Amino acid sequence: MSAQPAEPHGAGHDPDDIHRRLPEHHRERFLTDYRAAMVAAAHETWRYRELQQVLKLWHLRAALYSRPGHDQRAEDARAGTGGPWLPADRLATPYAEVTLADALARHAGGRPG
């Protein structure tokens, strides 16, 4: 049996893998963030954790940004179209209350309030 790292990162946190999966228009921002984190970690070793966080964040972004239709959904969200969106006056409502209100409205045959 061989020793395994406690938290293997695998290919998901590999900068080359992240860069390859990102759509072209996001790559320069990734490289800027990655290089800044690398320089900081090279000068202050305690910043290595920040480099790991940058890679983790961009790994998640790559997964999101590379999904088919993402750019159109993002544009629709910016424009306030394309939706079913939560009304702005309900954004501050706790999730449990929104869920309960929606369930009650559906049960009553109406719209959530």
Tab-separated table of N, CA and C in Angstrom:
chain	number	residue	atom	x	y	z
A	1	MET	N	0.852	-1.173	0.000
A	1	MET	CA	0.000	0.000	0.000
A	1	MET	C	0.899	1.239	0.000
A	2	SER	N	0.578	2.199	-0.848
A	2	SER	CA	1.388	3.412	-0.917
A	2	SER	C	0.693	4.548	-0.177
A	3	ALA	N	1.488	5.488	0.290
A	3	ALA	CA	0.945	6.655	0.984
A	3	ALA	C	0.288	7.584	-0.024
A	4	GLN	N	-0.859	8.115	0.326
A	4	GLN	CA	-1.583	9.046	-0.532
A	4	GLN	C	-1.696	10.389	0.182
A	5	PRO	N	-1.672	11.498	-0.569
A	5	PRO	CA	-1.854	12.801	0.077
A	5	PRO	C	-3.231	12.889	0.727
A	6	ALA	N	-3.307	13.660	1.810
A	6	ALA	CA	-4.574	13.804	2.528
A	6	ALA	C	-5.638	14.455	1.656
A	7	GLU	N	-5.262	15.437	0.846
A	7	GLU	CA	-6.197	16.116	-0.043
A	7	GLU	C	-5.617	16.144	-1.446
A	8	PRO	N	-5.808	15.072	-2.207
A	8	PRO	CA	-5.249	15.099	-3.557
A	8	PRO	C	-5.973	16.142	-4.412
A	9	HIS	N	-5.214	16.917	-5.150
A	9	HIS	CA	-5.825	17.953	-5.984
A	9	HIS	C	-6.061	17.461	-7.398
A	10	GLY	N	-5.286	16.514	-7.860
A	10	GLY	CA	-5.493	15.969	-9.188
A	10	GLY	C	-5.395	17.024	-10.268
A	11	ALA	N	-5.924	16.715	-11.429
A	11	ALA	CA	-5.829	17.601	-12.578
A	11	ALA	C	-6.686	18.849	-12.420
A	12	GLY	N	-7.674	18.806	-11.551
A	12	GLY	CA	-8.578	19.941	-11.407
A	12	GLY	C	-7.921	21.222	-10.965
A	13	HIS	N	-6.812	21.132	-10.244
A	13	HIS	CA	-6.119	22.323	-9.765
A	13	HIS	C	-4.815	22.553	-10.503
A	14	ASP	N	-4.642	21.897	-11.611
A	14	ASP	CA	-3.459	22.064	-12.443
A	14	ASP	C	-3.646	23.310	-13.316
A	15	PRO	N	-2.736	24.276	-13.221
A	15	PRO	CA	-2.904	25.516	-13.987
A	15	PRO	C	-3.045	25.281	-15.493
A	16	ASP	N	-2.301	24.329	-16.041
A	16	ASP	CA	-2.428	24.039	-17.474
A	16	ASP	C	-3.811	23.512	-17.807
A	17	ASP	N	-4.345	22.647	-16.950
A	17	ASP	CA	-5.681	22.101	-17.163
A	17	ASP	C	-6.738	23.200	-17.077
A	18	ILE	N	-6.615	24.053	-16.080
A	18	ILE	CA	-7.558	25.161	-15.916
A	18	ILE	C	-7.510	26.065	-17.141
A	19	HIS	N	-6.311	26.454	-17.551
A	19	HIS	CA	-6.131	27.344	-18.703
A	19	HIS	C	-6.734	26.735	-19.968
A	20	ARG	N	-6.520	25.469	-20.171
A	20	ARG	CA	-7.034	24.770	-21.356
A	20	ARG	C	-8.565	24.735	-21.360
A	21	ARG	N	-9.185	24.548	-20.184
A	21	ARG	CA	-10.646	24.426	-20.115
A	21	ARG	C	-11.363	25.763	-20.191
A	22	LEU	N	-10.679	26.847	-19.873
A	22	LEU	CA	-11.320	28.168	-19.897
A	22	LEU	C	-11.578	28.633	-21.326
A	23	PRO	N	-12.722	29.256	-21.560
A	23	PRO	CA	-12.919	29.922	-22.849
A	23	PRO	C	-11.845	31.003	-23.024
A	24	GLU	N	-11.484	31.265	-24.246
A	24	GLU	CA	-10.381	32.181	-24.570
A	24	GLU	C	-10.478	33.527	-23.851
A	25	HIS	N	-11.668	34.111	-23.790
A	25	HIS	CA	-11.800	35.454	-23.223
A	25	HIS	C	-11.636	35.510	-21.700
A	26	HIS	N	-11.475	34.373	-21.028
A	26	HIS	CA	-11.230	34.354	-19.583
A	26	HIS	C	-9.775	34.012	-19.250
A	27	ARG	N	-9.019	33.608	-20.225
A	27	ARG	CA	-7.669	33.098	-19.962
A	27	ARG	C	-6.695	34.156	-19.449
A	28	GLU	N	-6.739	35.349	-19.993
A	28	GLU	CA	-5.787	36.377	-19.562
A	28	GLU	C	-6.015	36.754	-18.100
A	29	ARG	N	-7.274	36.859	-17.692
A	29	ARG	CA	-7.562	37.172	-16.278
A	29	ARG	C	-7.061	36.058	-15.365
A	30	PHE	N	-7.247	34.789	-15.793
A	30	PHE	CA	-6.727	33.678	-15.014
A	30	PHE	C	-5.211	33.789	-14.871
A	31	LEU	N	-4.520	34.016	-15.985
A	31	LEU	CA	-3.061	34.098	-15.936
A	31	LEU	C	-2.595	35.245	-15.049
A	32	THR	N	-3.297	36.360	-15.089
A	32	THR	CA	-2.941	37.498	-14.235
A	32	THR	C	-3.079	37.123	-12.760
A	33	ASP	N	-4.209	36.514	-12.391
A	33	ASP	CA	-4.436	36.101	-11.001
A	33	ASP	C	-3.421	35.038	-10.574
A	34	TYR	N	-3.192	34.076	-11.443
A	34	TYR	CA	-2.272	32.975	-11.132
A	34	TYR	C	-0.847	33.493	-10.948
A	35	ARG	N	-0.404	34.335	-11.851
A	35	ARG	CA	0.974	34.859	-11.751
A	35	ARG	C	1.156	35.713	-10.494
A	36	ALA	N	0.170	36.517	-10.162
A	36	ALA	CA	0.259	37.344	-8.952
A	36	ALA	C	0.343	36.466	-7.707
A	37	ALA	N	-0.443	35.395	-7.667
A	37	ALA	CA	-0.417	34.482	-6.518
A	37	ALA	C	0.911	33.729	-6.458
A	38	MET	N	1.457	33.370	-7.621
A	38	MET	CA	2.751	32.673	-7.663
A	38	MET	C	3.871	33.569	-7.131
A	39	VAL	N	3.896	34.822	-7.560
A	39	VAL	CA	4.926	35.761	-7.111
A	39	VAL	C	4.813	35.980	-5.609
A	40	ALA	N	3.587	36.176	-5.135
A	40	ALA	CA	3.384	36.383	-3.699
A	40	ALA	C	3.849	35.162	-2.906
A	41	ALA	N	3.532	33.974	-3.380
A	41	ALA	CA	3.937	32.743	-2.684
A	41	ALA	C	5.446	32.551	-2.736
A	42	ALA	N	6.068	33.013	-3.794
A	42	ALA	CA	7.526	32.882	-3.901
A	42	ALA	C	8.243	33.793	-2.898
A	43	HIS	N	7.631	34.915	-2.569
A	43	HIS	CA	8.255	35.865	-1.646
A	43	HIS	C	7.892	35.628	-0.190
A	44	GLU	N	6.706	35.112	0.038
A	44	GLU	CA	6.246	34.860	1.399
A	44	GLU	C	5.581	33.485	1.409
A	45	THR	N	6.260	32.536	2.009
A	45	THR	CA	5.800	31.152	1.925
A	45	THR	C	4.406	30.940	2.493
A	46	TRP	N	4.000	31.748	3.450
A	46	TRP	CA	2.668	31.574	4.023
A	46	TRP	C	1.576	31.878	3.005
A	47	ARG	N	1.915	32.539	1.905
A	47	ARG	CA	0.926	32.846	0.866
A	47	ARG	C	0.656	31.662	-0.067
A	48	TYR	N	1.302	30.537	0.186
A	48	TYR	CA	1.045	29.346	-0.619
A	48	TYR	C	-0.432	28.957	-0.557
A	49	ARG	N	-1.042	29.112	0.587
A	49	ARG	CA	-2.467	28.798	0.729
A	49	ARG	C	-3.322	29.688	-0.190
A	50	GLU	N	-2.915	30.935	-0.345
A	50	GLU	CA	-3.641	31.829	-1.254
A	50	GLU	C	-3.521	31.344	-2.700
A	51	LEU	N	-2.341	30.855	-3.066
A	51	LEU	CA	-2.160	30.284	-4.402
A	51	LEU	C	-3.092	29.096	-4.597
A	52	GLN	N	-3.196	28.250	-3.589
A	52	GLN	CA	-4.111	27.109	-3.676
A	52	GLN	C	-5.552	27.576	-3.850
A	53	GLN	N	-5.921	28.641	-3.139
A	53	GLN	CA	-7.284	29.175	-3.248
A	53	GLN	C	-7.541	29.746	-4.641
A	54	VAL	N	-6.548	30.429	-5.207
A	54	VAL	CA	-6.692	30.959	-6.562
A	54	VAL	C	-6.933	29.814	-7.542
A	55	LEU	N	-6.164	28.742	-7.417
A	55	LEU	CA	-6.338	27.602	-8.311
A	55	LEU	C	-7.691	26.930	-8.103
A	56	LYS	N	-8.113	26.819	-6.860
A	56	LYS	CA	-9.417	26.207	-6.585
A	56	LYS	C	-10.545	27.055	-7.188
A	57	LEU	N	-10.487	28.359	-6.988
A	57	LEU	CA	-11.501	29.259	-7.521
A	57	LEU	C	-11.551	29.182	-9.048
A	58	TRP	N	-10.383	29.223	-9.680
A	58	TRP	CA	-10.363	29.176	-11.138
A	58	TRP	C	-10.747	27.796	-11.667
A	59	HIS	N	-10.490	26.755	-10.923
A	59	HIS	CA	-10.971	25.423	-11.302
A	59	HIS	C	-12.497	25.440	-11.366
A	60	LEU	N	-13.134	26.015	-10.357
A	60	LEU	CA	-14.594	26.104	-10.325
A	60	LEU	C	-15.116	27.006	-11.439
A	61	ARG	N	-14.432	28.124	-11.652
A	61	ARG	CA	-14.834	29.022	-12.733
A	61	ARG	C	-14.726	28.334	-14.088
A	62	ALA	N	-13.647	27.585	-14.295
A	62	ALA	CA	-13.467	26.884	-15.575
A	62	ALA	C	-14.619	25.915	-15.809
A	63	ALA	N	-15.029	25.225	-14.754
A	63	ALA	CA	-16.156	24.301	-14.888
A	63	ALA	C	-17.431	25.056	-15.256
A	64	LEU	N	-17.646	26.208	-14.660
A	64	LEU	CA	-18.838	27.012	-14.933
A	64	LEU	C	-18.761	27.669	-16.305
A	65	TYR	N	-17.667	28.372	-16.577
A	65	TYR	CA	-17.539	29.139	-17.809
A	65	TYR	C	-17.535	28.257	-19.056
A	66	SER	N	-17.098	27.021	-18.932
A	66	SER	CA	-17.005	26.153	-20.104
A	66	SER	C	-18.304	25.406	-20.395
A	67	ARG	N	-19.306	25.564	-19.546
A	67	ARG	CA	-20.596	24.895	-19.791
A	67	ARG	C	-21.275	25.510	-21.015
A	68	PRO	N	-21.860	24.675	-21.856
A	68	PRO	CA	-22.551	25.208	-23.037
A	68	PRO	C	-23.632	26.205	-22.632
A	69	GLY	N	-23.648	27.345	-23.299
A	69	GLY	CA	-24.661	28.359	-23.049
A	69	GLY	C	-24.350	29.307	-21.910
A	70	HIS	N	-23.209	29.148	-21.245
A	70	HIS	CA	-22.905	29.998	-20.092
A	70	HIS	C	-22.874	31.477	-20.455
A	71	ASP	N	-22.198	31.830	-21.537
A	71	ASP	CA	-22.073	33.244	-21.894
A	71	ASP	C	-23.444	33.876	-22.145
A	72	GLN	N	-24.324	33.144	-22.813
A	72	GLN	CA	-25.657	33.680	-23.069
A	72	GLN	C	-26.449	33.839	-21.770
A	73	ARG	N	-26.360	32.854	-20.872
A	73	ARG	CA	-27.064	32.961	-19.589
A	73	ARG	C	-26.516	34.127	-18.774
A	74	ALA	N	-25.213	34.336	-18.811
A	74	ALA	CA	-24.608	35.455	-18.079
A	74	ALA	C	-25.088	36.782	-18.654
A	75	GLU	N	-25.153	36.884	-19.973
A	75	GLU	CA	-25.632	38.107	-20.609
A	75	GLU	C	-27.102	38.346	-20.284
A	76	ASP	N	-27.904	37.282	-20.305
A	76	ASP	CA	-29.316	37.397	-19.941
A	76	ASP	C	-29.462	37.882	-18.503
A	77	ALA	N	-28.639	37.383	-17.615
A	77	ALA	CA	-28.704	37.798	-16.208
A	77	ALA	C	-28.344	39.270	-16.068
A	78	ARG	N	-27.289	39.714	-16.784
A	78	ARG	CA	-26.908	41.128	-16.727
A	78	ARG	C	-28.022	42.017	-17.261
A	79	ALA	N	-28.710	41.542	-18.302
A	79	ALA	CA	-29.771	42.328	-18.924
A	79	ALA	C	-31.113	42.184	-18.202
A	80	GLY	N	-31.216	41.218	-17.297
A	80	GLY	CA	-32.471	40.983	-16.590
A	80	GLY	C	-33.498	40.271	-17.440
A	81	THR	N	-33.017	39.524	-18.420
A	81	THR	CA	-33.914	38.775	-19.308
A	81	THR	C	-33.575	37.302	-19.250
A	82	GLY	N	-34.379	36.475	-19.882
A	82	GLY	CA	-34.034	35.078	-20.068
A	82	GLY	C	-34.434	34.149	-18.984
A	83	GLY	N	-35.131	34.651	-17.993
A	83	GLY	CA	-35.488	33.965	-16.952
A	83	GLY	C	-36.042	33.168	-16.174
A	84	PRO	N	-36.531	32.344	-15.468
A	84	PRO	CA	-37.284	32.733	-14.267
A	84	PRO	C	-36.316	33.215	-13.185
A	85	TRP	N	-36.456	34.455	-12.831
A	85	TRP	CA	-35.560	35.025	-11.814
A	85	TRP	C	-36.355	35.341	-10.564
A	86	LEU	N	-35.685	35.385	-9.460
A	86	LEU	CA	-36.293	35.761	-8.190
A	86	LEU	C	-36.483	37.276	-8.196
A	87	PRO	N	-37.663	37.781	-7.876
A	87	PRO	CA	-37.872	39.230	-7.865
A	87	PRO	C	-36.893	39.919	-6.919
A	88	ALA	N	-36.450	41.100	-7.315
A	88	ALA	CA	-35.436	41.830	-6.556
A	88	ALA	C	-35.849	42.090	-5.117
A	89	ASP	N	-37.144	42.315	-4.866
A	89	ASP	CA	-37.582	42.605	-3.505
A	89	ASP	C	-37.506	41.378	-2.594
A	90	ARG	N	-37.241	40.203	-3.173
A	90	ARG	CA	-37.154	38.988	-2.367
A	90	ARG	C	-35.715	38.500	-2.208
A	91	LEU	N	-34.752	39.233	-2.753
A	91	LEU	CA	-33.369	38.783	-2.680
A	91	LEU	C	-32.853	38.697	-1.249
A	92	ALA	N	-33.337	39.560	-0.374
A	92	ALA	CA	-32.869	39.557	1.008
A	92	ALA	C	-33.643	38.577	1.882
A	93	THR	N	-34.657	37.933	1.330
A	93	THR	CA	-35.460	36.982	2.085
A	93	THR	C	-34.668	35.706	2.319
A	94	PRO	N	-34.598	35.216	3.533
A	94	PRO	CA	-33.886	33.958	3.777
A	94	PRO	C	-34.436	32.839	2.910
A	95	TYR	N	-33.553	31.961	2.465
A	95	TYR	CA	-33.910	30.879	1.550
A	95	TYR	C	-35.069	30.045	2.079
A	96	ALA	N	-35.056	29.713	3.359
A	96	ALA	CA	-36.118	28.880	3.923
A	96	ALA	C	-37.466	29.571	3.796
A	97	GLU	N	-37.502	30.886	3.982
A	97	GLU	CA	-38.758	31.612	3.857
A	97	GLU	C	-39.233	31.643	2.407
A	98	VAL	N	-38.303	31.830	1.470
A	98	VAL	CA	-38.661	31.833	0.055
A	98	VAL	C	-39.232	30.477	-0.319
A	99	THR	N	-38.561	29.418	0.091
A	99	THR	CA	-39.011	28.074	-0.225
A	99	THR	C	-40.395	27.820	0.362
A	100	LEU	N	-40.625	28.210	1.589
A	100	LEU	CA	-41.921	28.022	2.230
A	100	LEU	C	-42.989	28.842	1.518
A	101	ALA	N	-42.691	30.097	1.217
A	101	ALA	CA	-43.662	30.953	0.534
A	101	ALA	C	-44.005	30.385	-0.838
A	102	ASP	N	-43.013	29.913	-1.566
A	102	ASP	CA	-43.252	29.327	-2.882
A	102	ASP	C	-44.102	28.063	-2.763
A	103	ALA	N	-43.794	27.225	-1.785
A	103	ALA	CA	-44.550	25.984	-1.602
A	103	ALA	C	-45.995	26.281	-1.227
A	104	LEU	N	-46.201	27.242	-0.338
A	104	LEU	CA	-47.558	27.606	0.057
A	104	LEU	C	-48.332	28.178	-1.120
A	105	ALA	N	-47.685	29.018	-1.924
A	105	ALA	CA	-48.349	29.609	-3.070
A	105	ALA	C	-48.714	28.542	-4.092
A	106	ARG	N	-47.820	27.587	-4.325
A	106	ARG	CA	-48.117	26.516	-5.268
A	106	ARG	C	-49.276	25.669	-4.764
A	107	HIS	N	-49.279	25.419	-3.456
A	107	HIS	CA	-50.354	24.620	-2.876
A	107	HIS	C	-51.704	25.335	-3.021
A	108	ALA	N	-51.669	26.645	-2.861
A	108	ALA	CA	-52.905	27.425	-2.966
A	108	ALA	C	-53.272	27.731	-4.407
A	109	GLY	N	-52.397	27.361	-5.343
A	109	GLY	CA	-52.681	27.598	-6.748
A	109	GLY	C	-52.349	29.005	-7.205
A	110	GLY	N	-51.658	29.746	-6.387
A	110	GLY	CA	-51.297	31.108	-6.767
A	110	GLY	C	-49.807	31.253	-6.992
A	111	ARG	N	-49.412	32.492	-7.081
A	111	ARG	CA	-47.990	32.792	-7.251
A	111	ARG	C	-47.389	33.155	-5.912
A	112	PRO	N	-46.085	32.877	-5.731
A	112	PRO	CA	-45.440	33.274	-4.482
A	112	PRO	C	-45.433	34.782	-4.343
A	113	GLY	N	-45.467	35.209	-3.076
A	113	GLY	CA	-45.675	36.602	-2.849
A	113	GLY	C	-44.568	37.437	-2.520
